[in-house]
Amino acid sequence: MPKVLVLQHHPAETLGIYAQVLTQFSVEVQIVHGYDGEAIPQRMRGFDGLVVMGGPAGVYEQTQFPYLTDELRLIDRAMKSDSPVFGVCLGSQLLAAALGASVHRNEIGPEIGWHDVLLSELAAADSVWSTVHAEQQGQFSAFHWHGDVFDVPDGAVPLAHSEKTACQAFVYGRAIYGTLFHMEIDEHQIREMADLFAADVVATQQTSASLLKDATTRLPTVNGLGRVVFSNWLSLVLAASERRAP
């Protein structure tokens, strides 16, 4: 059975609907909670793919959150061993940093709530994103919660941007994908994040009620798109597993 390692950074930022996709694909999952003191594996031995989730920490806060250093080391080794990697929000920032790109605060402020994502023409030819590009004509609304952004890593292909953020998604090599926005999130997670990080919501002149009201109408679409994207990426994980099989 294929096995995927998941790095989780906060109790509220779980796999969301991606957990359902992993079950549908009969993929075994091991979740590591580095923020809670669990050791980060040193290598990808025994795993066919790596998923790196979101969280409130910053890539540049490794002194405060030393487990991030161990995660960056693992991500680097995963990429060098040609393991498929999928990063969400902070996860995409860690991927970018591991590839040598700058990760920094967004000068025009945080991007929180429901905002449009515009896919590049390069996404139309990408094996993971082409279906979504065609179905949505290159544009859809997704949930965002980030104050940090990253430059496009050298050698990576930019796949999406938004009004506030120049790079919202990228692919590197055959199976390394980062998405700064959230497609996996559900209503419970939005409610929990809005409660836990209420100051962030207020700073963007929004309310928890407005975020949840929009979620009612927008979650079905973005979750459906998330299932397509994550399923396409998991097909790369299954292919990698077959290549490694004796």
mmCIF file of C-alpha atoms in Angstrom:
data_model
loop_
_atom_site.group_PDB
_atom_site.id
_atom_site.type_symbol
_atom_site.label_atom_id
_atom_site.label_comp_id
_atom_site.label_asym_id
_atom_site.label_seq_id
_atom_site.Cartn_x
_atom_site.Cartn_y
_atom_site.Cartn_z
ATOM 1 C CA MET A 1 0.000 0.000 0.000
ATOM 2 C CA PRO A 2 1.374 3.464 -0.902
ATOM 3 C CA LYS A 3 2.236 5.611 2.119
ATOM 4 C CA VAL A 4 2.291 9.391 2.448
ATOM 5 C CA LEU A 5 3.929 11.428 5.196
ATOM 6 C CA VAL A 6 2.054 14.557 6.327
ATOM 7 C CA LEU A 7 3.674 17.440 8.230
ATOM 8 C CA GLN A 8 1.038 19.317 10.244
ATOM 9 C CA HIS A 9 1.796 22.687 11.872
ATOM 10 C CA HIS A 10 -1.333 23.566 13.848
ATOM 11 C CA PRO A 11 -4.321 21.629 15.234
ATOM 12 C CA ALA A 12 -6.750 23.692 13.114
ATOM 13 C CA GLU A 13 -4.892 23.267 9.821
ATOM 14 C CA THR A 14 -5.538 19.651 8.996
ATOM 15 C CA LEU A 15 -5.750 17.731 5.729
ATOM 16 C CA GLY A 16 -9.403 18.711 5.462
ATOM 17 C CA ILE A 17 -11.057 17.126 2.434
ATOM 18 C CA TYR A 18 -7.672 15.823 1.241
ATOM 19 C CA ALA A 19 -8.016 13.132 3.919
ATOM 20 C CA GLN A 20 -11.048 11.799 2.046
ATOM 21 C CA VAL A 21 -9.089 11.675 -1.204
ATOM 22 C CA LEU A 22 -6.257 9.754 0.453
ATOM 23 C CA THR A 23 -8.788 7.221 1.730
ATOM 24 C CA GLN A 24 -10.373 6.881 -1.714
ATOM 25 C CA PHE A 25 -6.934 6.135 -3.179
ATOM 26 C CA SER A 26 -6.214 3.600 -0.401
ATOM 27 C CA VAL A 27 -3.121 5.531 0.651
ATOM 28 C CA GLU A 28 -1.748 4.973 4.135
ATOM 29 C CA VAL A 29 -1.072 8.218 6.016
ATOM 30 C CA GLN A 30 1.319 9.092 8.813
ATOM 31 C CA ILE A 31 0.849 12.570 10.295
ATOM 32 C CA VAL A 32 3.710 14.193 12.218
ATOM 33 C CA HIS A 33 2.951 17.093 14.563
ATOM 34 C CA GLY A 34 6.302 18.847 14.833
ATOM 35 C CA TYR A 35 4.719 21.785 16.656
ATOM 36 C CA ASP A 36 3.759 19.341 19.430
ATOM 37 C CA GLY A 37 7.260 17.968 19.852
ATOM 38 C CA GLU A 38 7.041 14.949 17.554
ATOM 39 C CA ALA A 39 10.280 14.148 15.760
ATOM 40 C CA ILE A 40 10.500 14.947 12.057
ATOM 41 C CA PRO A 41 11.748 11.950 10.068
ATOM 42 C CA GLN A 42 15.210 12.474 8.653
ATOM 43 C CA ARG A 43 14.513 10.715 5.367
ATOM 44 C CA MET A 44 11.646 9.620 3.135
ATOM 45 C CA ARG A 45 12.464 5.949 3.578
ATOM 46 C CA GLY A 46 9.177 4.017 3.625
ATOM 47 C CA PHE A 47 7.140 6.921 2.211
ATOM 48 C CA ASP A 48 6.008 7.487 -1.377
ATOM 49 C CA GLY A 49 5.021 11.153 -1.030
ATOM 50 C CA LEU A 50 5.163 14.139 1.303
ATOM 51 C CA VAL A 51 2.360 16.604 2.138
ATOM 52 C CA VAL A 52 3.275 19.806 4.011
ATOM 53 C CA MET A 53 0.314 21.660 5.511
ATOM 54 C CA GLY A 54 -0.266 25.259 6.588
ATOM 55 C CA GLY A 55 0.231 26.999 9.909
ATOM 56 C CA PRO A 56 0.825 30.347 11.616
ATOM 57 C CA ALA A 57 4.631 30.118 11.800
ATOM 58 C CA GLY A 58 6.923 31.874 9.354
ATOM 59 C CA VAL A 59 9.709 30.136 7.437
ATOM 60 C CA TYR A 60 12.132 32.725 8.852
ATOM 61 C CA GLU A 61 11.124 31.910 12.466
ATOM 62 C CA GLN A 62 13.217 28.769 12.797
ATOM 63 C CA THR A 63 14.802 29.942 16.063
ATOM 64 C CA GLN A 64 11.334 30.097 17.615
ATOM 65 C CA PHE A 65 10.116 26.971 15.827
ATOM 66 C CA PRO A 66 13.204 24.738 15.415
ATOM 67 C CA TYR A 67 11.196 21.856 13.931
ATOM 68 C CA LEU A 68 10.942 23.956 10.745
ATOM 69 C CA THR A 69 14.679 23.464 10.205
ATOM 70 C CA ASP A 70 14.201 19.695 10.360
ATOM 71 C CA GLU A 71 11.265 19.970 7.965
ATOM 72 C CA LEU A 72 13.296 21.982 5.459
ATOM 73 C CA ARG A 73 16.001 19.324 5.590
ATOM 74 C CA LEU A 74 13.431 16.580 4.963
ATOM 75 C CA ILE A 75 11.798 18.529 2.107
ATOM 76 C CA ASP A 76 15.191 18.983 0.480
ATOM 77 C CA ARG A 77 15.915 15.262 0.748
ATOM 78 C CA ALA A 78 12.447 14.391 -0.566
ATOM 79 C CA MET A 79 12.962 16.541 -3.635
ATOM 80 C CA LYS A 80 16.460 15.177 -4.252
ATOM 81 C CA SER A 81 15.102 11.616 -4.052
ATOM 82 C CA ASP A 82 12.411 12.491 -6.637
ATOM 83 C CA SER A 83 9.570 11.991 -4.156
ATOM 84 C CA PRO A 84 6.308 13.808 -4.970
ATOM 85 C CA VAL A 85 5.705 16.734 -2.590
ATOM 86 C CA PHE A 86 2.567 18.843 -2.098
ATOM 87 C CA GLY A 87 2.715 22.021 0.006
ATOM 88 C CA VAL A 88 -0.242 24.107 1.231
ATOM 89 C CA CYS A 89 0.121 27.721 2.468
ATOM 90 C CA LEU A 90 3.070 27.540 4.917
ATOM 91 C CA GLY A 91 3.870 24.242 3.211
ATOM 92 C CA SER A 92 4.281 26.008 -0.141
ATOM 93 C CA GLN A 93 6.493 28.623 1.533
ATOM 94 C CA LEU A 94 8.700 25.879 2.972
ATOM 95 C CA LEU A 95 8.961 24.287 -0.487
ATOM 96 C CA ALA A 96 9.956 27.629 -2.001
ATOM 97 C CA ALA A 97 12.542 28.203 0.730
ATOM 98 C CA ALA A 98 13.992 24.705 0.269
ATOM 99 C CA LEU A 99 14.406 25.561 -3.424
ATOM 100 C CA GLY A 100 16.335 28.716 -2.514
ATOM 101 C CA ALA A 101 13.585 31.327 -3.029
ATOM 102 C CA SER A 102 12.968 34.293 -0.746
ATOM 103 C CA VAL A 103 10.005 34.049 1.640
ATOM 104 C CA HIS A 104 8.955 37.363 3.175
ATOM 105 C CA ARG A 105 6.062 39.476 4.414
ATOM 106 C CA ASN A 106 3.685 40.729 1.748
ATOM 107 C CA GLU A 107 4.312 44.486 1.522
ATOM 108 C CA ILE A 108 0.654 45.218 0.752
ATOM 109 C CA GLY A 109 -0.639 43.289 3.731
ATOM 110 C CA PRO A 110 -2.158 39.880 4.480
ATOM 111 C CA GLU A 111 -4.507 38.084 2.131
ATOM 112 C CA ILE A 112 -7.347 36.569 4.144
ATOM 113 C CA GLY A 113 -10.739 35.313 3.052
ATOM 114 C CA TRP A 114 -12.208 34.543 -0.354
ATOM 115 C CA HIS A 115 -10.229 35.941 -3.285
ATOM 116 C CA ASP A 116 -9.889 35.009 -6.937
ATOM 117 C CA VAL A 117 -7.020 32.862 -8.150
ATOM 118 C CA LEU A 118 -5.955 33.333 -11.759
ATOM 119 C CA LEU A 119 -4.238 30.372 -13.374
ATOM 120 C CA SER A 120 -1.446 30.966 -15.853
ATOM 121 C CA GLU A 121 -1.477 29.557 -19.375
ATOM 122 C CA LEU A 122 1.282 27.239 -18.190
ATOM 123 C CA ALA A 123 -1.271 25.623 -15.856
ATOM 124 C CA ALA A 124 -3.317 24.655 -18.908
ATOM 125 C CA ALA A 125 -0.544 22.282 -19.936
ATOM 126 C CA ASP A 126 0.210 20.939 -16.456
ATOM 127 C CA SER A 127 -0.828 17.367 -15.637
ATOM 128 C CA VAL A 128 -2.189 18.310 -12.204
ATOM 129 C CA TRP A 129 -3.860 21.631 -13.041
ATOM 130 C CA SER A 130 -5.006 21.341 -16.670
ATOM 131 C CA THR A 131 -8.477 19.995 -15.830
ATOM 132 C CA VAL A 132 -9.197 22.840 -13.408
ATOM 133 C CA HIS A 133 -7.868 25.399 -15.876
ATOM 134 C CA ALA A 134 -10.243 24.113 -18.550
ATOM 135 C CA GLU A 135 -13.298 23.791 -16.279
ATOM 136 C CA GLN A 136 -12.887 27.206 -14.643
ATOM 137 C CA GLN A 137 -11.538 29.051 -17.692
ATOM 138 C CA GLY A 138 -8.430 29.922 -15.722
ATOM 139 C CA GLN A 139 -10.087 31.604 -12.720
ATOM 140 C CA PHE A 140 -11.835 30.575 -9.492
ATOM 141 C CA SER A 141 -12.364 31.763 -5.915
ATOM 142 C CA ALA A 142 -10.305 30.139 -3.150
ATOM 143 C CA PHE A 143 -9.792 30.637 0.565
ATOM 144 C CA HIS A 144 -6.646 32.473 1.659
ATOM 145 C CA TRP A 145 -4.969 33.050 5.002
ATOM 146 C CA HIS A 146 -1.392 34.243 4.676
ATOM 147 C CA GLY A 147 0.735 37.277 5.359
ATOM 148 C CA ASP A 148 3.912 35.865 3.811
ATOM 149 C CA VAL A 149 4.645 35.401 0.120
ATOM 150 C CA PHE A 150 7.516 33.933 -1.872
ATOM 151 C CA ASP A 151 9.410 34.516 -5.075
ATOM 152 C CA VAL A 152 9.168 31.930 -7.827
ATOM 153 C CA PRO A 153 12.014 29.470 -7.169
ATOM 154 C CA ASP A 154 14.665 29.154 -9.878
ATOM 155 C CA GLY A 155 13.629 26.378 -12.245
ATOM 156 C CA ALA A 156 10.008 26.351 -11.057
ATOM 157 C CA VAL A 157 6.988 27.077 -13.237
ATOM 158 C CA PRO A 158 4.507 29.671 -11.890
ATOM 159 C CA LEU A 159 0.948 28.365 -12.136
ATOM 160 C CA ALA A 160 -1.229 31.030 -10.496
ATOM 161 C CA HIS A 161 -1.423 34.537 -9.057
ATOM 162 C CA SER A 162 -3.972 36.774 -7.363
ATOM 163 C CA GLU A 163 -4.540 40.500 -7.096
ATOM 164 C CA LYS A 164 -2.363 40.738 -3.986
ATOM 165 C CA THR A 165 0.129 37.945 -4.592
ATOM 166 C CA ALA A 166 2.362 37.495 -7.635
ATOM 167 C CA CYS A 167 2.874 33.746 -7.130
ATOM 168 C CA GLN A 168 0.048 31.668 -5.669
ATOM 169 C CA ALA A 169 1.121 28.277 -7.004
ATOM 170 C CA PHE A 170 4.075 26.636 -8.715
ATOM 171 C CA VAL A 171 5.423 23.308 -9.875
ATOM 172 C CA TYR A 172 9.035 22.219 -9.769
ATOM 173 C CA GLY A 173 10.214 19.204 -11.692
ATOM 174 C CA ARG A 174 7.811 16.358 -12.184
ATOM 175 C CA ALA A 175 5.838 16.265 -8.939
ATOM 176 C CA ILE A 176 6.743 19.134 -6.557
ATOM 177 C CA TYR A 177 3.664 21.369 -6.136
ATOM 178 C CA GLY A 178 3.032 24.365 -3.910
ATOM 179 C CA THR A 179 -0.276 26.200 -3.435
ATOM 180 C CA LEU A 180 -0.430 29.262 -1.188
ATOM 181 C CA PHE A 181 -4.249 29.220 -1.066
ATOM 182 C CA HIS A 182 -6.520 26.618 0.516
ATOM 183 C CA MET A 183 -8.652 24.155 -1.446
ATOM 184 C CA GLU A 184 -8.786 21.515 1.282
ATOM 185 C CA ILE A 185 -10.453 23.614 3.958
ATOM 186 C CA ASP A 186 -13.931 22.964 5.352
ATOM 187 C CA GLU A 187 -16.409 25.104 7.261
ATOM 188 C CA HIS A 188 -15.292 23.784 10.653
ATOM 189 C CA GLN A 189 -11.684 24.774 9.945
ATOM 190 C CA ILE A 190 -12.689 28.256 8.794
ATOM 191 C CA ARG A 191 -14.744 28.777 11.936
ATOM 192 C CA GLU A 192 -11.892 27.538 14.137
ATOM 193 C CA MET A 193 -9.257 29.688 12.423
ATOM 194 C CA ALA A 194 -11.505 32.757 12.573
ATOM 195 C CA ASP A 195 -11.890 32.235 16.330
ATOM 196 C CA LEU A 196 -8.224 31.507 17.005
ATOM 197 C CA PHE A 197 -6.844 34.280 14.813
ATOM 198 C CA ALA A 198 -9.611 36.849 15.261
ATOM 199 C CA ALA A 199 -7.129 39.762 15.202
ATOM 200 C CA ASP A 200 -6.116 38.811 11.655
ATOM 201 C CA VAL A 201 -9.741 38.924 10.538
ATOM 202 C CA VAL A 202 -10.307 42.333 12.092
ATOM 203 C CA ALA A 203 -7.083 43.665 10.546
ATOM 204 C CA THR A 204 -8.473 42.933 7.080
ATOM 205 C CA GLN A 205 -11.781 44.649 7.912
ATOM 206 C CA GLN A 206 -13.755 41.429 7.799
ATOM 207 C CA THR A 207 -15.763 39.400 10.296
ATOM 208 C CA SER A 208 -16.008 35.724 11.090
ATOM 209 C CA ALA A 209 -19.627 35.875 9.998
ATOM 210 C CA SER A 210 -18.736 37.200 6.553
ATOM 211 C CA LEU A 211 -16.069 34.516 6.043
ATOM 212 C CA LEU A 212 -18.535 31.776 6.967
ATOM 213 C CA LYS A 213 -21.357 33.253 4.889
ATOM 214 C CA ASP A 214 -19.165 33.169 1.787
ATOM 215 C CA ALA A 215 -18.019 29.653 2.689
ATOM 216 C CA THR A 216 -21.574 28.339 2.393
ATOM 217 C CA THR A 217 -21.726 29.152 -1.306
ATOM 218 C CA ARG A 218 -18.062 28.803 -2.288
ATOM 219 C CA LEU A 219 -16.810 25.722 -0.451
ATOM 220 C CA PRO A 220 -18.573 23.144 -2.665
ATOM 221 C CA THR A 221 -16.820 24.474 -5.764
ATOM 222 C CA VAL A 222 -13.353 24.964 -4.289
ATOM 223 C CA ASN A 223 -13.477 21.590 -2.500
ATOM 224 C CA GLY A 224 -14.452 19.928 -5.773
ATOM 225 C CA LEU A 225 -11.512 21.569 -7.503
ATOM 226 C CA GLY A 226 -9.260 20.584 -4.621
ATOM 227 C CA ARG A 227 -10.270 16.956 -5.013
ATOM 228 C CA VAL A 228 -9.332 17.079 -8.692
ATOM 229 C CA VAL A 229 -5.940 18.700 -8.074
ATOM 230 C CA PHE A 230 -5.029 16.476 -5.128
ATOM 231 C CA SER A 231 -6.203 13.345 -6.954
ATOM 232 C CA ASN A 232 -4.043 14.246 -9.932
ATOM 233 C CA TRP A 233 -1.061 14.739 -7.636
ATOM 234 C CA LEU A 234 -1.771 11.433 -5.881
ATOM 235 C CA SER A 235 -1.607 9.697 -9.248
ATOM 236 C CA LEU A 236 2.019 10.845 -9.352
ATOM 237 C CA VAL A 237 2.524 9.374 -5.870
ATOM 238 C CA LEU A 238 1.098 6.024 -7.017
ATOM 239 C CA ALA A 239 3.371 6.073 -10.067
ATOM 240 C CA ALA A 240 6.370 6.774 -7.821
ATOM 241 C CA SER A 241 5.328 3.900 -5.562
ATOM 242 C CA GLU A 242 5.172 1.530 -8.527
ATOM 243 C CA ARG A 243 8.615 2.613 -9.713
ATOM 244 C CA ARG A 244 10.051 1.843 -6.276
ATOM 245 C CA ALA A 245 8.316 -1.536 -5.988
ATOM 246 C CA PRO A 246 10.703 -4.526 -6.179
#
